[in-house]
Amino acid sequence: PARAEVRARLDRFIPEFRGTTAAPLLVPRTTAHPALVGTAFDYAARMELRHRARHAQTGPWIAELALPRVSPRRRREAARAVEAAKRASARWPSSEGARFEKIAFHAARIAPLDVVYRAGPGIDDDPRPVDIDDVAAEVRALLEVASPLWNLAAHRPLLLNPDVCGNLVGGADADIVAGSAMVELKTTKDPVVGRDHLRQLAGYACLAAVAPDEVFPPIDALAVYLPRFGLLTTFPLLADREELVDAAWFLADTWRDRRAA
């Protein structure tokens, strides 16, 4: 929400809050690719939640959708990584330690494909080689402190990486919908929930409100999980469905006007 009018509209739905917490840092940065660690953890968290909650619903991975955009010299390798991750997802080890190790490895291997999907095959030209083992080790450490996140497995519905009518605004997919909460994972280095984090979630809730009936439950809470701190913080969404629907069309109109300008 870069435009002032969008921020002002979404701020109506967000409570006043103190963004900084005193939570201790549990998992410091250890790689030169923190953004890639964040993407890999998103995959890993969803893989673990899917293992814990067979009722969880998930669509295609972005990594799968990225394969046609991968450069020909990397496409076979990328396809093998995705296929290996899908085979592993069908039967993870029952031991948590062994499962976290395998999940972290596969998540780290497919995470670079998200960059290809969203920004083109730039990962192929990155002058800094990515040490997948280092990324996997950091992701595993994040999984080991994520017990607050695993509590979401009991919620129904549990939607993993759902598209929230993203066609209205050029693309938008949430991390998790758990029960009536819209949840975002933010692998930041500081224990801060920013107002923009909640604006993003409020925007997702608006877009979800105009989805066909029964795709999304009524959303009444916004939650931000900070993986490096093992901290899940939940806030009320201060809007009813009619207000969310009106705001969704406002966001769609704003996006269309920006594209036309």
PDB file of C-alpha atoms in Angstrom:
ATOM      1  CA  PRO A   1       0.000   0.000   0.000  1.00  0.00           C
ATOM      2  CA  ALA A   2       2.326   2.733  -1.253  1.00  0.00           C
ATOM      3  CA  ARG A   3      -0.412   5.278  -2.012  1.00  0.00           C
ATOM      4  CA  ALA A   4      -1.596   7.527   0.800  1.00  0.00           C
ATOM      5  CA  GLU A   5      -5.288   6.948   0.045  1.00  0.00           C
ATOM      6  CA  VAL A   6      -4.798   3.175   0.201  1.00  0.00           C
ATOM      7  CA  ARG A   7      -2.967   3.400   3.526  1.00  0.00           C
ATOM      8  CA  ALA A   8      -5.700   5.633   4.939  1.00  0.00           C
ATOM      9  CA  ARG A   9      -8.459   3.260   3.823  1.00  0.00           C
ATOM     10  CA  LEU A  10      -6.779   0.171   5.290  1.00  0.00           C
ATOM     11  CA  ASP A  11      -5.867   1.979   8.520  1.00  0.00           C
ATOM     12  CA  ARG A  12      -9.587   2.125   9.342  1.00  0.00           C
ATOM     13  CA  PHE A  13      -9.485  -1.620   9.949  1.00  0.00           C
ATOM     14  CA  ILE A  14      -6.315  -1.774  12.059  1.00  0.00           C
ATOM     15  CA  PRO A  15      -6.223  -1.193  15.839  1.00  0.00           C
ATOM     16  CA  GLU A  16      -3.669   1.018  17.507  1.00  0.00           C
ATOM     17  CA  PHE A  17      -0.754  -1.110  18.657  1.00  0.00           C
ATOM     18  CA  ARG A  18       2.835  -1.087  19.771  1.00  0.00           C
ATOM     19  CA  GLY A  19       4.862  -2.685  17.011  1.00  0.00           C
ATOM     20  CA  THR A  20       8.098  -3.402  18.878  1.00  0.00           C
ATOM     21  CA  THR A  21       8.333  -6.265  21.360  1.00  0.00           C
ATOM     22  CA  ALA A  22      10.997  -7.415  23.790  1.00  0.00           C
ATOM     23  CA  ALA A  23      11.154 -10.899  22.285  1.00  0.00           C
ATOM     24  CA  PRO A  24      14.663 -12.419  22.278  1.00  0.00           C
ATOM     25  CA  LEU A  25      16.313 -13.302  18.978  1.00  0.00           C
ATOM     26  CA  LEU A  26      16.247 -17.088  18.709  1.00  0.00           C
ATOM     27  CA  VAL A  27      17.627 -17.594  15.183  1.00  0.00           C
ATOM     28  CA  PRO A  28      20.113 -14.987  13.899  1.00  0.00           C
ATOM     29  CA  ARG A  29      20.958 -14.530  10.251  1.00  0.00           C
ATOM     30  CA  THR A  30      23.736 -16.859   9.153  1.00  0.00           C
ATOM     31  CA  THR A  31      23.593 -16.666   5.348  1.00  0.00           C
ATOM     32  CA  ALA A  32      24.122 -13.961   2.747  1.00  0.00           C
ATOM     33  CA  HIS A  33      20.620 -14.580   1.376  1.00  0.00           C
ATOM     34  CA  PRO A  34      18.077 -13.590   4.052  1.00  0.00           C
ATOM     35  CA  ALA A  35      15.279 -13.075   1.508  1.00  0.00           C
ATOM     36  CA  LEU A  36      15.811 -16.593   0.179  1.00  0.00           C
ATOM     37  CA  VAL A  37      15.723 -17.947   3.736  1.00  0.00           C
ATOM     38  CA  GLY A  38      12.380 -16.198   4.199  1.00  0.00           C
ATOM     39  CA  THR A  39      10.925 -17.752   1.050  1.00  0.00           C
ATOM     40  CA  ALA A  40      12.290 -21.186   1.976  1.00  0.00           C
ATOM     41  CA  PHE A  41      10.794 -20.907   5.448  1.00  0.00           C
ATOM     42  CA  ASP A  42       7.410 -20.043   3.931  1.00  0.00           C
ATOM     43  CA  TYR A  43       7.551 -23.313   1.988  1.00  0.00           C
ATOM     44  CA  ALA A  44       8.851 -25.264   4.981  1.00  0.00           C
ATOM     45  CA  ALA A  45       6.155 -23.948   7.318  1.00  0.00           C
ATOM     46  CA  ARG A  46       3.418 -24.906   4.880  1.00  0.00           C
ATOM     47  CA  MET A  47       4.942 -28.359   4.362  1.00  0.00           C
ATOM     48  CA  GLU A  48       5.011 -28.966   8.111  1.00  0.00           C
ATOM     49  CA  LEU A  49       1.482 -27.665   8.602  1.00  0.00           C
ATOM     50  CA  ARG A  50       0.263 -29.906   5.787  1.00  0.00           C
ATOM     51  CA  HIS A  51       1.928 -32.855   7.533  1.00  0.00           C
ATOM     52  CA  ARG A  52       0.289 -31.986  10.857  1.00  0.00           C
ATOM     53  CA  ALA A  53      -3.134 -31.131   9.411  1.00  0.00           C
ATOM     54  CA  ARG A  54      -4.391 -33.408   6.673  1.00  0.00           C
ATOM     55  CA  HIS A  55      -7.449 -31.187   6.367  1.00  0.00           C
ATOM     56  CA  ALA A  56      -5.238 -28.301   5.194  1.00  0.00           C
ATOM     57  CA  GLN A  57      -5.933 -27.117   1.657  1.00  0.00           C
ATOM     58  CA  THR A  58      -3.132 -26.016  -0.632  1.00  0.00           C
ATOM     59  CA  GLY A  59      -2.792 -25.190  -4.293  1.00  0.00           C
ATOM     60  CA  PRO A  60       0.149 -25.457  -6.689  1.00  0.00           C
ATOM     61  CA  TRP A  61       3.484 -24.214  -5.428  1.00  0.00           C
ATOM     62  CA  ILE A  62       4.847 -21.056  -7.015  1.00  0.00           C
ATOM     63  CA  ALA A  63       7.949 -23.160  -7.732  1.00  0.00           C
ATOM     64  CA  GLU A  64       5.820 -25.404  -9.963  1.00  0.00           C
ATOM     65  CA  LEU A  65       4.348 -22.446 -11.811  1.00  0.00           C
ATOM     66  CA  ALA A  66       7.845 -21.024 -12.328  1.00  0.00           C
ATOM     67  CA  LEU A  67       9.213 -23.989 -14.274  1.00  0.00           C
ATOM     68  CA  PRO A  68       8.208 -22.713 -17.766  1.00  0.00           C
ATOM     69  CA  ARG A  69      10.061 -19.466 -17.001  1.00  0.00           C
ATOM     70  CA  VAL A  70      13.328 -21.083 -15.955  1.00  0.00           C
ATOM     71  CA  SER A  71      16.151 -20.749 -18.474  1.00  0.00           C
ATOM     72  CA  PRO A  72      16.576 -23.904 -20.597  1.00  0.00           C
ATOM     73  CA  ARG A  73      19.964 -24.734 -19.074  1.00  0.00           C
ATOM     74  CA  ARG A  74      18.426 -24.846 -15.583  1.00  0.00           C
ATOM     75  CA  ARG A  75      14.961 -26.203 -16.342  1.00  0.00           C
ATOM     76  CA  ARG A  76      15.708 -29.906 -15.967  1.00  0.00           C
ATOM     77  CA  GLU A  77      17.510 -29.346 -12.655  1.00  0.00           C
ATOM     78  CA  ALA A  78      14.654 -27.167 -11.395  1.00  0.00           C
ATOM     79  CA  ALA A  79      12.016 -29.713 -12.428  1.00  0.00           C
ATOM     80  CA  ARG A  80      13.899 -32.441 -10.593  1.00  0.00           C
ATOM     81  CA  ALA A  81      14.044 -30.325  -7.446  1.00  0.00           C
ATOM     82  CA  VAL A  82      10.292 -29.683  -7.533  1.00  0.00           C
ATOM     83  CA  GLU A  83       9.476 -33.327  -8.241  1.00  0.00           C
ATOM     84  CA  ALA A  84      11.756 -34.507  -5.424  1.00  0.00           C
ATOM     85  CA  ALA A  85      10.076 -32.092  -3.001  1.00  0.00           C
ATOM     86  CA  LYS A  86       6.611 -33.285  -4.021  1.00  0.00           C
ATOM     87  CA  ARG A  87       7.585 -36.943  -3.583  1.00  0.00           C
ATOM     88  CA  ALA A  88       9.058 -36.197  -0.155  1.00  0.00           C
ATOM     89  CA  SER A  89       5.917 -34.265   0.847  1.00  0.00           C
ATOM     90  CA  ALA A  90       3.832 -37.388   0.358  1.00  0.00           C
ATOM     91  CA  ARG A  91       5.594 -39.109   3.253  1.00  0.00           C
ATOM     92  CA  TRP A  92       7.751 -37.142   5.657  1.00  0.00           C
ATOM     93  CA  PRO A  93       9.593 -38.938   8.486  1.00  0.00           C
ATOM     94  CA  SER A  94       7.586 -39.315  11.683  1.00  0.00           C
ATOM     95  CA  SER A  95      10.531 -38.126  13.792  1.00  0.00           C
ATOM     96  CA  GLU A  96      10.350 -34.346  14.091  1.00  0.00           C
ATOM     97  CA  GLY A  97      14.108 -33.848  13.876  1.00  0.00           C
ATOM     98  CA  ALA A  98      14.486 -35.953  10.737  1.00  0.00           C
ATOM     99  CA  ARG A  99      11.391 -34.368   9.216  1.00  0.00           C
ATOM    100  CA  PHE A 100      12.613 -30.808   9.829  1.00  0.00           C
ATOM    101  CA  GLU A 101      15.946 -31.670   8.199  1.00  0.00           C
ATOM    102  CA  LYS A 102      14.303 -33.026   5.059  1.00  0.00           C
ATOM    103  CA  ILE A 103      11.689 -30.280   4.855  1.00  0.00           C
ATOM    104  CA  ALA A 104      14.356 -27.583   5.216  1.00  0.00           C
ATOM    105  CA  PHE A 105      16.483 -29.167   2.491  1.00  0.00           C
ATOM    106  CA  HIS A 106      13.676 -29.414  -0.048  1.00  0.00           C
ATOM    107  CA  ALA A 107      12.304 -25.963   0.785  1.00  0.00           C
ATOM    108  CA  ALA A 108      15.755 -24.428   0.291  1.00  0.00           C
ATOM    109  CA  ARG A 109      16.123 -26.144  -3.104  1.00  0.00           C
ATOM    110  CA  ILE A 110      12.846 -24.886  -4.559  1.00  0.00           C
ATOM    111  CA  ALA A 111      12.753 -21.414  -2.970  1.00  0.00           C
ATOM    112  CA  PRO A 112      14.921 -19.770  -5.685  1.00  0.00           C
ATOM    113  CA  LEU A 113      12.243 -20.608  -8.246  1.00  0.00           C
ATOM    114  CA  ASP A 114       9.927 -18.051  -6.650  1.00  0.00           C
ATOM    115  CA  VAL A 115      12.355 -15.341  -7.751  1.00  0.00           C
ATOM    116  CA  VAL A 116      12.152 -16.643 -11.313  1.00  0.00           C
ATOM    117  CA  TYR A 117       8.348 -16.617 -11.223  1.00  0.00           C
ATOM    118  CA  ARG A 118       7.982 -13.129  -9.775  1.00  0.00           C
ATOM    119  CA  ALA A 119      10.903 -11.283 -11.351  1.00  0.00           C
ATOM    120  CA  GLY A 120      12.149 -13.371 -14.266  1.00  0.00           C
ATOM    121  CA  PRO A 121      15.164 -15.682 -14.384  1.00  0.00           C
ATOM    122  CA  GLY A 122      17.372 -13.324 -12.374  1.00  0.00           C
ATOM    123  CA  ILE A 123      18.441 -16.078 -10.033  1.00  0.00           C
ATOM    124  CA  ASP A 124      20.379 -17.623 -12.941  1.00  0.00           C
ATOM    125  CA  ASP A 125      22.456 -14.467 -13.218  1.00  0.00           C
ATOM    126  CA  ASP A 126      23.035 -13.859  -9.499  1.00  0.00           C
ATOM    127  CA  PRO A 127      26.809 -13.319  -9.107  1.00  0.00           C
ATOM    128  CA  ARG A 128      26.689 -14.666  -5.549  1.00  0.00           C
ATOM    129  CA  PRO A 129      26.434 -18.454  -5.484  1.00  0.00           C
ATOM    130  CA  VAL A 130      23.712 -19.725  -3.171  1.00  0.00           C
ATOM    131  CA  ASP A 131      24.834 -22.289  -0.608  1.00  0.00           C
ATOM    132  CA  ILE A 132      21.663 -24.360  -0.343  1.00  0.00           C
ATOM    133  CA  ASP A 133      23.019 -26.284   2.646  1.00  0.00           C
ATOM    134  CA  ASP A 134      23.517 -23.033   4.578  1.00  0.00           C
ATOM    135  CA  VAL A 135      20.006 -21.847   3.704  1.00  0.00           C
ATOM    136  CA  ALA A 136      18.587 -25.235   4.729  1.00  0.00           C
ATOM    137  CA  ALA A 137      20.427 -25.140   8.064  1.00  0.00           C
ATOM    138  CA  GLU A 138      18.943 -21.746   8.903  1.00  0.00           C
ATOM    139  CA  VAL A 139      15.462 -22.837   7.845  1.00  0.00           C
ATOM    140  CA  ARG A 140      15.731 -25.909  10.048  1.00  0.00           C
ATOM    141  CA  ALA A 141      16.662 -23.701  13.004  1.00  0.00           C
ATOM    142  CA  LEU A 142      13.561 -21.602  12.318  1.00  0.00           C
ATOM    143  CA  LEU A 143      11.380 -24.712  12.226  1.00  0.00           C
ATOM    144  CA  GLU A 144      12.717 -25.829  15.588  1.00  0.00           C
ATOM    145  CA  VAL A 145      11.391 -22.707  17.376  1.00  0.00           C
ATOM    146  CA  ALA A 146       8.068 -22.499  15.512  1.00  0.00           C
ATOM    147  CA  SER A 147       5.781 -24.220  18.031  1.00  0.00           C
ATOM    148  CA  PRO A 148       3.347 -21.227  18.106  1.00  0.00           C
ATOM    149  CA  LEU A 149       2.875 -21.696  14.367  1.00  0.00           C
ATOM    150  CA  TRP A 150       2.161 -25.416  14.674  1.00  0.00           C
ATOM    151  CA  ASN A 151      -0.791 -24.617  16.943  1.00  0.00           C
ATOM    152  CA  LEU A 152      -2.544 -23.357  13.798  1.00  0.00           C
ATOM    153  CA  ALA A 153      -2.838 -26.965  12.602  1.00  0.00           C
ATOM    154  CA  ALA A 154      -5.908 -27.403  14.773  1.00  0.00           C
ATOM    155  CA  HIS A 155      -7.827 -24.625  13.000  1.00  0.00           C
ATOM    156  CA  ARG A 156     -10.475 -25.202  10.366  1.00  0.00           C
ATOM    157  CA  PRO A 157     -10.356 -24.221   7.645  1.00  0.00           C
ATOM    158  CA  LEU A 158      -6.604 -24.164   7.133  1.00  0.00           C
ATOM    159  CA  LEU A 159      -5.660 -22.664   3.774  1.00  0.00           C
ATOM    160  CA  LEU A 160      -1.995 -22.617   2.750  1.00  0.00           C
ATOM    161  CA  ASN A 161      -0.845 -19.906   0.322  1.00  0.00           C
ATOM    162  CA  PRO A 162      -4.338 -19.200  -1.064  1.00  0.00           C
ATOM    163  CA  ASP A 163      -4.884 -16.702  -3.862  1.00  0.00           C
ATOM    164  CA  VAL A 164      -7.066 -13.915  -2.467  1.00  0.00           C
ATOM    165  CA  CYS A 165      -8.679 -12.692  -5.700  1.00  0.00           C
ATOM    166  CA  GLY A 166      -5.265 -11.413  -6.694  1.00  0.00           C
ATOM    167  CA  ASN A 167      -6.438 -10.810 -10.275  1.00  0.00           C
ATOM    168  CA  LEU A 168      -8.119  -7.632  -8.985  1.00  0.00           C
ATOM    169  CA  VAL A 169      -4.816  -6.026  -7.985  1.00  0.00           C
ATOM    170  CA  GLY A 170      -2.172  -7.633 -10.162  1.00  0.00           C
ATOM    171  CA  GLY A 171      -1.633 -10.665  -7.943  1.00  0.00           C
ATOM    172  CA  ALA A 172      -2.008 -11.417  -4.230  1.00  0.00           C
ATOM    173  CA  ASP A 173      -1.647 -14.613  -2.241  1.00  0.00           C
ATOM    174  CA  ALA A 174      -1.792 -14.912   1.520  1.00  0.00           C
ATOM    175  CA  ASP A 175       0.563 -17.104   3.524  1.00  0.00           C
ATOM    176  CA  ILE A 176      -2.014 -18.845   5.704  1.00  0.00           C
ATOM    177  CA  VAL A 177      -5.696 -18.586   6.581  1.00  0.00           C
ATOM    178  CA  ALA A 178      -6.300 -20.376   9.883  1.00  0.00           C
ATOM    179  CA  GLY A 179      -9.883 -20.388  11.074  1.00  0.00           C
ATOM    180  CA  SER A 180     -10.967 -16.757  10.935  1.00  0.00           C
ATOM    181  CA  ALA A 181      -7.423 -15.328  10.970  1.00  0.00           C
ATOM    182  CA  MET A 182      -5.312 -14.099   8.072  1.00  0.00           C
ATOM    183  CA  VAL A 183      -1.694 -14.974   8.923  1.00  0.00           C
ATOM    184  CA  GLU A 184       1.525 -13.562   7.444  1.00  0.00           C
ATOM    185  CA  LEU A 185       5.068 -14.849   8.001  1.00  0.00           C
ATOM    186  CA  LYS A 186       7.747 -12.143   8.198  1.00  0.00           C
ATOM    187  CA  THR A 187      11.339 -13.340   8.566  1.00  0.00           C
ATOM    188  CA  THR A 188      12.661  -9.961   9.737  1.00  0.00           C
ATOM    189  CA  LYS A 189      15.804  -9.398  11.800  1.00  0.00           C
ATOM    190  CA  ASP A 190      14.008  -7.208  14.371  1.00  0.00           C
ATOM    191  CA  PRO A 191      11.066  -8.081  16.675  1.00  0.00           C
ATOM    192  CA  VAL A 192       8.802  -5.508  15.055  1.00  0.00           C
ATOM    193  CA  VAL A 193       5.305  -5.872  13.643  1.00  0.00           C
ATOM    194  CA  GLY A 194       5.018  -2.954  11.251  1.00  0.00           C
ATOM    195  CA  ARG A 195       1.843  -1.113  10.361  1.00  0.00           C
ATOM    196  CA  ASP A 196       2.480  -2.049   6.740  1.00  0.00           C
ATOM    197  CA  HIS A 197       2.383  -5.715   7.787  1.00  0.00           C
ATOM    198  CA  LEU A 198      -1.148  -5.240   9.072  1.00  0.00           C
ATOM    199  CA  ARG A 199      -2.135  -3.127   6.086  1.00  0.00           C
ATOM    200  CA  GLN A 200      -1.036  -5.977   3.834  1.00  0.00           C
ATOM    201  CA  LEU A 201      -3.125  -8.453   5.828  1.00  0.00           C
ATOM    202  CA  ALA A 202      -6.118  -6.110   5.899  1.00  0.00           C
ATOM    203  CA  GLY A 203      -5.862  -5.783   2.130  1.00  0.00           C
ATOM    204  CA  TYR A 204      -5.855  -9.570   1.794  1.00  0.00           C
ATOM    205  CA  ALA A 205      -8.930  -9.760   4.030  1.00  0.00           C
ATOM    206  CA  CYS A 206     -10.699  -7.227   1.815  1.00  0.00           C
ATOM    207  CA  LEU A 207      -9.926  -9.212  -1.324  1.00  0.00           C
ATOM    208  CA  ALA A 208     -10.938 -12.492   0.322  1.00  0.00           C
ATOM    209  CA  ALA A 209     -14.318 -10.946   1.141  1.00  0.00           C
ATOM    210  CA  VAL A 210     -15.224 -10.722  -2.556  1.00  0.00           C
ATOM    211  CA  ALA A 211     -14.217 -14.301  -3.364  1.00  0.00           C
ATOM    212  CA  PRO A 212     -17.001 -16.738  -4.312  1.00  0.00           C
ATOM    213  CA  ASP A 213     -18.998 -18.017  -1.365  1.00  0.00           C
ATOM    214  CA  GLU A 214     -17.335 -20.624   0.832  1.00  0.00           C
ATOM    215  CA  VAL A 215     -13.831 -20.092  -0.571  1.00  0.00           C
ATOM    216  CA  PHE A 216     -12.782 -18.108   2.507  1.00  0.00           C
ATOM    217  CA  PRO A 217     -14.298 -17.965   5.986  1.00  0.00           C
ATOM    218  CA  PRO A 218     -15.267 -14.574   7.445  1.00  0.00           C
ATOM    219  CA  ILE A 219     -11.980 -12.987   8.557  1.00  0.00           C
ATOM    220  CA  ASP A 220     -11.986 -11.208  11.916  1.00  0.00           C
ATOM    221  CA  ALA A 221      -8.317 -11.354  12.954  1.00  0.00           C
ATOM    222  CA  LEU A 222      -4.902 -10.477  11.535  1.00  0.00           C
ATOM    223  CA  ALA A 223      -1.814 -12.367  12.722  1.00  0.00           C
ATOM    224  CA  VAL A 224       1.899 -11.858  12.102  1.00  0.00           C
ATOM    225  CA  TYR A 225       4.425 -14.596  12.841  1.00  0.00           C
ATOM    226  CA  LEU A 226       8.089 -13.566  13.280  1.00  0.00           C
ATOM    227  CA  PRO A 227      10.074 -16.797  12.704  1.00  0.00           C
ATOM    228  CA  ARG A 228      13.404 -15.552  14.085  1.00  0.00           C
ATOM    229  CA  PHE A 229      11.682 -14.846  17.403  1.00  0.00           C
ATOM    230  CA  GLY A 230       9.132 -17.672  17.469  1.00  0.00           C
ATOM    231  CA  LEU A 231       6.516 -14.973  18.030  1.00  0.00           C
ATOM    232  CA  LEU A 232       2.902 -15.030  16.807  1.00  0.00           C
ATOM    233  CA  THR A 233       0.928 -11.836  17.445  1.00  0.00           C
ATOM    234  CA  THR A 234      -2.781 -11.503  16.671  1.00  0.00           C
ATOM    235  CA  PHE A 235      -4.827  -8.332  16.192  1.00  0.00           C
ATOM    236  CA  PRO A 236      -8.564  -7.812  15.679  1.00  0.00           C
ATOM    237  CA  LEU A 237      -9.774  -6.801  12.234  1.00  0.00           C
ATOM    238  CA  LEU A 238     -12.013  -3.786  12.812  1.00  0.00           C
ATOM    239  CA  ALA A 239     -14.433  -4.195   9.918  1.00  0.00           C
ATOM    240  CA  ASP A 240     -17.541  -6.104   8.935  1.00  0.00           C
ATOM    241  CA  ARG A 241     -17.937  -7.913   5.642  1.00  0.00           C
ATOM    242  CA  GLU A 242     -19.705  -5.031   3.899  1.00  0.00           C
ATOM    243  CA  GLU A 243     -16.859  -2.660   4.760  1.00  0.00           C
ATOM    244  CA  LEU A 244     -14.307  -5.189   3.519  1.00  0.00           C
ATOM    245  CA  VAL A 245     -16.165  -5.673   0.231  1.00  0.00           C
ATOM    246  CA  ASP A 246     -16.366  -1.912  -0.354  1.00  0.00           C
ATOM    247  CA  ALA A 247     -12.658  -1.588   0.349  1.00  0.00           C
ATOM    248  CA  ALA A 248     -11.843  -4.456  -2.009  1.00  0.00           C
ATOM    249  CA  TRP A 249     -13.490  -2.682  -4.924  1.00  0.00           C
ATOM    250  CA  PHE A 250     -11.699   0.504  -3.895  1.00  0.00           C
ATOM    251  CA  LEU A 251      -8.371  -1.373  -4.071  1.00  0.00           C
ATOM    252  CA  ALA A 252      -9.293  -2.843  -7.455  1.00  0.00           C
ATOM    253  CA  ASP A 253     -10.263   0.584  -8.828  1.00  0.00           C
ATOM    254  CA  THR A 254      -7.054   2.119  -7.490  1.00  0.00           C
ATOM    255  CA  TRP A 255      -4.978  -0.615  -9.119  1.00  0.00           C
ATOM    256  CA  ARG A 256      -6.787  -0.193 -12.444  1.00  0.00           C
ATOM    257  CA  ASP A 257      -6.350   3.605 -12.355  1.00  0.00           C
ATOM    258  CA  ARG A 258      -2.641   3.202 -11.627  1.00  0.00           C
ATOM    259  CA  ARG A 259      -2.225   0.787 -14.505  1.00  0.00           C
ATOM    260  CA  ALA A 260      -4.055   3.159 -16.849  1.00  0.00           C
ATOM    261  CA  ALA A 261      -1.991   6.186 -15.841  1.00  0.00           C
TER     262      ALA A 261
END
